[in-house]
mmCIF file of C-alpha atoms and ligand atoms in Angstrom:
data_model
loop_
_atom_site.group_PDB
_atom_site.id
_atom_site.type_symbol
_atom_site.label_atom_id
_atom_site.label_comp_id
_atom_site.label_asym_id
_atom_site.label_seq_id
_atom_site.Cartn_x
_atom_site.Cartn_y
_atom_site.Cartn_z
ATOM 1 C CA MET C 1 133.084 36.242 130.874
ATOM 2 C CA LYS C 2 130.403 35.615 128.250
ATOM 3 C CA ILE C 3 130.293 38.162 125.444
ATOM 4 C CA ALA C 4 127.165 39.041 123.466
ATOM 5 C CA ILE C 5 127.875 40.162 119.913
ATOM 6 C CA MET C 6 124.879 41.755 118.341
ATOM 7 C CA GLY C 7 123.973 43.219 114.955
ATOM 8 C CA ALA C 8 120.683 44.349 113.454
ATOM 9 C CA MET C 9 120.838 42.571 110.086
ATOM 10 C CA PRO C 10 122.122 39.187 108.875
ATOM 11 C CA GLU C 11 124.951 40.902 106.943
ATOM 12 C CA GLU C 12 126.207 42.378 110.224
ATOM 13 C CA ILE C 13 126.682 39.053 112.019
ATOM 14 C CA GLU C 14 127.494 36.606 109.194
ATOM 15 C CA PRO C 15 131.237 37.484 109.121
ATOM 16 C CA ILE C 16 131.295 36.756 112.873
ATOM 17 C CA LEU C 17 129.401 33.464 112.651
ATOM 18 C CA ASP C 18 131.889 32.353 109.974
ATOM 19 C CA LYS C 19 134.662 32.490 112.598
ATOM 20 C CA LEU C 20 132.922 30.648 115.469
ATOM 21 C CA ASP C 21 133.523 27.071 116.609
ATOM 22 C CA ASN C 22 130.970 24.663 118.077
ATOM 23 C CA ILE C 23 127.929 26.733 117.152
ATOM 24 C CA LYS C 24 124.666 25.858 118.902
ATOM 25 C CA GLU C 25 121.578 27.532 117.472
ATOM 26 C CA THR C 26 118.600 28.275 119.725
ATOM 27 C CA LEU C 27 115.247 29.630 118.586
ATOM 28 C CA TYR C 28 113.832 31.923 121.271
ATOM 29 C CA ALA C 29 111.200 34.691 121.195
ATOM 30 C CA ALA C 30 110.938 34.433 117.398
ATOM 31 C CA ASN C 31 114.661 34.955 116.852
ATOM 32 C CA ARG C 32 117.827 32.875 116.461
ATOM 33 C CA TYR C 33 120.691 32.973 118.957
ATOM 34 C CA TYR C 34 124.069 31.390 118.187
ATOM 35 C CA GLU C 35 126.207 30.235 121.118
ATOM 36 C CA GLY C 36 129.760 29.355 120.222
ATOM 37 C CA SER C 37 133.390 30.038 120.918
ATOM 38 C CA TYR C 38 135.824 32.396 119.258
ATOM 39 C CA ASN C 39 139.483 31.575 119.961
ATOM 40 C CA GLY C 40 138.326 29.866 123.166
ATOM 41 C CA GLN C 41 136.113 32.769 124.329
ATOM 42 C CA ASP C 42 132.392 32.023 124.917
ATOM 43 C CA VAL C 43 130.183 34.262 122.796
ATOM 44 C CA VAL C 44 126.501 34.505 121.932
ATOM 45 C CA VAL C 45 125.702 36.106 118.595
ATOM 46 C CA ALA C 46 122.375 37.376 117.247
ATOM 47 C CA TYR C 47 120.897 39.897 114.874
ATOM 48 C CA SER C 48 117.855 41.676 116.199
ATOM 49 C CA LYS C 49 116.125 42.905 113.019
ATOM 50 C CA ILE C 50 116.048 46.621 112.314
ATOM 51 C CA GLY C 51 114.930 49.264 114.809
ATOM 52 C CA LYS C 52 114.817 50.176 118.468
ATOM 53 C CA VAL C 53 112.095 47.768 119.611
ATOM 54 C CA PHE C 54 113.673 44.629 118.139
ATOM 55 C CA ALA C 55 117.111 45.721 119.361
ATOM 56 C CA THR C 56 115.780 46.210 122.891
ATOM 57 C CA LEU C 57 114.251 42.732 122.868
ATOM 58 C CA THR C 58 117.412 41.037 121.595
ATOM 59 C CA ALA C 59 119.784 42.858 123.940
ATOM 60 C CA THR C 60 117.580 41.968 126.913
ATOM 61 C CA ILE C 61 117.433 38.290 125.927
ATOM 62 C CA LEU C 62 121.215 38.094 125.368
ATOM 63 C CA ILE C 63 121.710 39.307 128.916
ATOM 64 C CA GLU C 64 118.781 37.801 130.819
ATOM 65 C CA LYS C 65 118.377 34.417 129.108
ATOM 66 C CA PHE C 66 121.883 33.704 127.800
ATOM 67 C CA GLY C 67 123.754 35.233 130.752
ATOM 68 C CA CYS C 68 126.026 37.537 128.729
ATOM 69 C CA ASP C 69 127.976 39.970 130.909
ATOM 70 C CA ARG C 70 129.420 42.172 128.131
ATOM 71 C CA LEU C 71 127.650 43.344 124.972
ATOM 72 C CA LEU C 72 129.365 44.471 121.767
ATOM 73 C CA PHE C 73 127.295 45.806 118.885
ATOM 74 C CA SER C 74 128.644 45.655 115.345
ATOM 75 C CA GLY C 75 127.062 47.177 112.266
ATOM 76 C CA VAL C 76 126.771 50.051 109.831
ATOM 77 C CA ALA C 77 125.740 53.695 110.225
ATOM 78 C CA GLY C 78 125.044 56.824 108.246
ATOM 79 C CA ALA C 79 127.726 59.507 108.581
ATOM 80 C CA ILE C 80 126.914 62.942 109.954
ATOM 81 C CA SER C 81 130.445 64.221 110.577
ATOM 82 C CA ASP C 82 132.253 65.313 107.411
ATOM 83 C CA GLU C 83 135.301 63.466 108.739
ATOM 84 C CA LEU C 84 133.536 60.128 108.232
ATOM 85 C CA LYS C 85 133.658 58.457 104.820
ATOM 86 C CA ILE C 86 132.225 55.131 103.656
ATOM 87 C CA GLY C 87 134.027 52.257 105.395
ATOM 88 C CA ASP C 88 135.333 54.420 108.290
ATOM 89 C CA LEU C 89 134.857 53.170 111.851
ATOM 90 C CA ILE C 90 133.178 55.041 114.684
ATOM 91 C CA ILE C 91 132.742 54.001 118.282
ATOM 92 C CA ALA C 92 130.032 55.695 120.334
ATOM 93 C CA ASP C 93 131.082 57.470 123.486
ATOM 94 C CA GLY C 94 127.441 58.457 123.959
ATOM 95 C CA LEU C 95 124.123 57.428 122.442
ATOM 96 C CA CYS C 96 120.865 59.365 122.168
ATOM 97 C CA GLN C 97 117.396 58.823 120.655
ATOM 98 C CA HIS C 98 116.802 61.490 118.017
ATOM 99 C CA ASP C 99 113.137 60.534 117.537
ATOM 100 C CA LEU C 100 112.142 60.748 121.205
ATOM 101 C CA ASP C 101 110.064 63.907 121.560
ATOM 102 C CA ILE C 102 108.036 65.135 124.524
ATOM 103 C CA THR C 103 109.141 68.726 123.970
ATOM 104 C CA ALA C 104 105.435 69.687 124.281
ATOM 105 C CA PHE C 105 105.984 69.329 128.046
ATOM 106 C CA GLY C 106 109.088 71.529 128.128
ATOM 107 C CA HIS C 107 111.649 68.718 127.977
ATOM 108 C CA PRO C 108 114.618 68.690 125.589
ATOM 109 C CA PHE C 109 114.571 66.429 122.526
ATOM 110 C CA GLY C 110 115.674 62.885 123.390
ATOM 111 C CA TYR C 111 114.696 63.147 127.054
ATOM 112 C CA VAL C 112 112.003 61.479 129.146
ATOM 113 C CA PRO C 113 111.727 61.896 132.926
ATOM 114 C CA GLU C 114 114.052 59.522 134.821
ATOM 115 C CA GLY C 115 116.031 58.917 131.619
ATOM 116 C CA GLU C 116 119.056 60.667 130.099
ATOM 117 C CA VAL C 117 119.449 62.364 126.718
ATOM 118 C CA CYS C 118 122.798 60.678 126.185
ATOM 119 C CA ILE C 119 123.976 57.333 127.632
ATOM 120 C CA SER C 120 127.721 56.667 127.819
ATOM 121 C CA SER C 121 129.245 53.404 126.684
ATOM 122 C CA ASP C 122 131.821 51.518 128.757
ATOM 123 C CA ILE C 123 135.131 53.373 128.950
ATOM 124 C CA GLN C 124 137.255 50.234 129.363
ATOM 125 C CA LEU C 125 135.814 48.623 126.236
ATOM 126 C CA ARG C 126 136.339 51.888 124.346
ATOM 127 C CA ASN C 127 139.956 51.959 125.478
ATOM 128 C CA ILE C 128 140.455 48.397 124.232
ATOM 129 C CA ALA C 129 138.970 49.436 120.880
ATOM 130 C CA LYS C 130 141.349 52.398 120.664
ATOM 131 C CA LYS C 131 144.315 50.161 121.501
ATOM 132 C CA VAL C 132 143.319 47.656 118.794
ATOM 133 C CA ALA C 133 142.862 50.463 116.239
ATOM 134 C CA LYS C 134 146.350 51.739 117.044
ATOM 135 C CA GLN C 135 147.875 48.254 116.723
ATOM 136 C CA LYS C 136 146.208 47.818 113.334
ATOM 137 C CA GLY C 137 147.008 51.340 112.124
ATOM 138 C CA LEU C 138 143.294 52.069 111.675
ATOM 139 C CA THR C 139 141.546 55.383 112.295
ATOM 140 C CA LEU C 140 138.745 55.009 114.836
ATOM 141 C CA LYS C 141 136.547 58.021 115.459
ATOM 142 C CA GLU C 142 134.906 58.392 118.849
ATOM 143 C CA GLY C 143 131.706 60.408 118.989
ATOM 144 C CA ILE C 144 127.991 60.614 119.589
ATOM 145 C CA ILE C 145 125.705 58.234 117.744
ATOM 146 C CA ALA C 146 122.046 59.201 117.341
ATOM 147 C CA THR C 147 119.460 56.429 117.058
ATOM 148 C CA GLY C 148 115.893 56.526 115.732
ATOM 149 C CA ASP C 149 113.294 54.392 114.008
ATOM 150 C CA GLN C 150 113.891 56.144 110.692
ATOM 151 C CA PHE C 151 116.263 55.494 107.800
ATOM 152 C CA ILE C 152 117.618 59.006 107.211
ATOM 153 C CA ALA C 153 118.074 59.943 103.562
ATOM 154 C CA ASN C 154 117.506 63.657 103.954
ATOM 155 C CA SER C 155 120.139 66.355 104.471
ATOM 156 C CA GLU C 156 117.807 68.649 106.441
ATOM 157 C CA ARG C 157 116.906 65.962 108.981
ATOM 158 C CA LYS C 158 120.563 64.992 109.202
ATOM 159 C CA GLU C 159 121.570 68.612 109.920
ATOM 160 C CA TRP C 160 118.853 68.837 112.577
ATOM 161 C CA ILE C 161 120.181 65.703 114.311
ATOM 162 C CA LYS C 162 123.715 67.097 114.106
ATOM 163 C CA LYS C 163 122.695 70.440 115.600
ATOM 164 C CA THR C 164 120.367 69.051 118.273
ATOM 165 C CA PHE C 165 122.506 66.159 119.571
ATOM 166 C CA LYS C 166 126.031 67.052 118.354
ATOM 167 C CA ALA C 167 125.941 63.610 116.741
ATOM 168 C CA ASP C 168 128.630 62.274 114.408
ATOM 169 C CA ALA C 169 126.719 59.288 113.001
ATOM 170 C CA LEU C 170 123.226 57.872 113.055
ATOM 171 C CA GLU C 171 121.609 54.464 112.974
ATOM 172 C CA MET C 172 118.532 52.626 114.246
ATOM 173 C CA GLU C 173 119.503 50.466 117.270
ATOM 174 C CA GLY C 174 122.430 51.720 119.352
ATOM 175 C CA ALA C 175 120.651 53.892 121.900
ATOM 176 C CA SER C 176 118.096 51.202 122.724
ATOM 177 C CA VAL C 177 120.920 48.723 123.396
ATOM 178 C CA ALA C 178 122.481 51.422 125.574
ATOM 179 C CA VAL C 179 119.259 51.816 127.579
ATOM 180 C CA VAL C 180 119.081 48.055 128.221
ATOM 181 C CA CYS C 181 122.755 47.667 129.185
ATOM 182 C CA ASN C 182 122.685 50.771 131.345
ATOM 183 C CA ALA C 183 119.611 49.554 133.235
ATOM 184 C CA LEU C 184 121.036 46.037 133.704
ATOM 185 C CA ASP C 185 124.550 47.287 134.508
ATOM 186 C CA ILE C 186 126.240 45.455 131.624
ATOM 187 C CA PRO C 187 129.361 47.017 130.056
ATOM 188 C CA PHE C 188 128.716 47.619 126.351
ATOM 189 C CA PHE C 189 129.889 49.439 123.296
ATOM 190 C CA ILE C 190 128.514 50.273 119.883
ATOM 191 C CA LEU C 191 130.811 50.060 116.873
ATOM 192 C CA ARG C 192 129.726 51.074 113.391
ATOM 193 C CA ALA C 193 131.327 51.319 109.958
ATOM 194 C CA ILE C 194 129.906 53.956 107.650
ATOM 195 C CA SER C 195 127.661 52.723 104.805
ATOM 196 C CA ASP C 196 126.261 56.083 103.594
ATOM 197 C CA SER C 197 126.020 59.765 104.434
ATOM 198 C CA ALA C 198 122.308 59.942 105.366
ATOM 199 C CA ASP C 199 121.694 62.234 102.379
ATOM 200 C CA MET C 200 119.685 61.848 99.164
ATOM 201 C CA ASP C 201 122.067 59.086 97.977
ATOM 202 C CA ALA C 202 121.785 57.150 101.236
ATOM 203 C CA GLY C 203 119.433 54.426 100.002
ATOM 204 C CA PHE C 204 121.635 53.591 97.037
ATOM 205 C CA ASP C 205 124.873 53.818 99.052
ATOM 206 C CA PHE C 206 123.452 51.669 101.842
ATOM 207 C CA ASP C 207 122.558 48.890 99.395
ATOM 208 C CA THR C 208 125.973 49.178 97.735
ATOM 209 C CA PHE C 209 128.131 49.276 100.875
ATOM 210 C CA LEU C 210 126.136 47.388 103.544
ATOM 211 C CA GLU C 211 128.056 44.140 103.094
ATOM 212 C CA SER C 212 131.578 45.597 102.835
ATOM 213 C CA SER C 213 131.120 48.060 105.715
ATOM 214 C CA ALA C 214 129.416 45.428 107.913
ATOM 215 C CA LYS C 215 132.464 43.193 107.370
ATOM 216 C CA ILE C 216 134.873 45.993 108.344
ATOM 217 C CA SER C 217 132.968 46.440 111.612
ATOM 218 C CA ALA C 218 132.682 42.683 112.270
ATOM 219 C CA ASP C 219 136.418 42.080 111.687
ATOM 220 C CA PHE C 220 137.249 44.888 114.089
ATOM 221 C CA ILE C 221 134.876 43.508 116.753
ATOM 222 C CA LEU C 222 136.609 40.118 116.585
ATOM 223 C CA SER C 223 139.999 41.777 117.114
ATOM 224 C CA ILE C 224 138.545 43.483 120.169
ATOM 225 C CA VAL C 225 137.313 40.134 121.525
ATOM 226 C CA ASP C 226 140.892 38.833 121.078
ATOM 227 C CA GLU C 227 142.156 41.740 123.183
ATOM 228 C CA MET C 228 139.558 41.305 125.970
HETATM 229 N N1 ADE Y 1 122.143 52.882 109.129
HETATM 230 C C1 ADE Y 1 122.993 53.063 108.096
HETATM 231 N N2 ADE Y 1 122.670 54.156 107.390
HETATM 232 C C2 ADE Y 1 121.587 54.693 107.983
HETATM 233 C C3 ADE Y 1 120.775 55.822 107.713
HETATM 234 N N3 ADE Y 1 121.035 56.632 106.680
HETATM 235 N N4 ADE Y 1 119.721 56.060 108.523
HETATM 236 C C4 ADE Y 1 119.464 55.242 109.563
HETATM 237 N N5 ADE Y 1 120.185 54.165 109.858
HETATM 238 C C5 ADE Y 1 121.243 53.885 109.083
#
């Protein structure tokens, strides 16, 4: 087993890189990939840069060039559900693209022909995450994560995403990673810790809590790797 651990921003992978042994850095397709071992388990770690296109590229390279056969995503998200507060963890059971819109042709939001509105993450990996949360006495919410190439700092847009996709949190990469892993038949999951509430304070909150929430998510991912 070779596990890809992916984030979107440096802050999301640095706490993971700090814990790796024998790191080998490779520059490929204008990005850095870090092969190493974590408690004897082979991992490849990278941050993609923000957004769906960069995340698609990085996920594909982790699988196709580095031979990863599991992919775990760690990072931060904006909360939609009122249950989620800053620092809380959510794991996606399904992922959708809130900015995908060919409704002009009679299709629902988030759908293109031969695709799906919502892609499910791997149930076994989710079960491991739930087991680890229980062992650690942490609350782990499971729900729908909506992805789009927009930083949401607007309550109306947030409400629209909630209503349209029944989403609990939103971010900018998860659903594109889901598309890649689904197409290439690679078990994956998307874990996020809340950095903001996607409202008018989101920009300020994101800057304030990015590092602490990213570390909460990264620490939890490493405990999951221990359990795999
Ligand atoms: N990631 C974390 N917070 C976010 C937000 N408000 N919008 C999009 N992506 C995010």
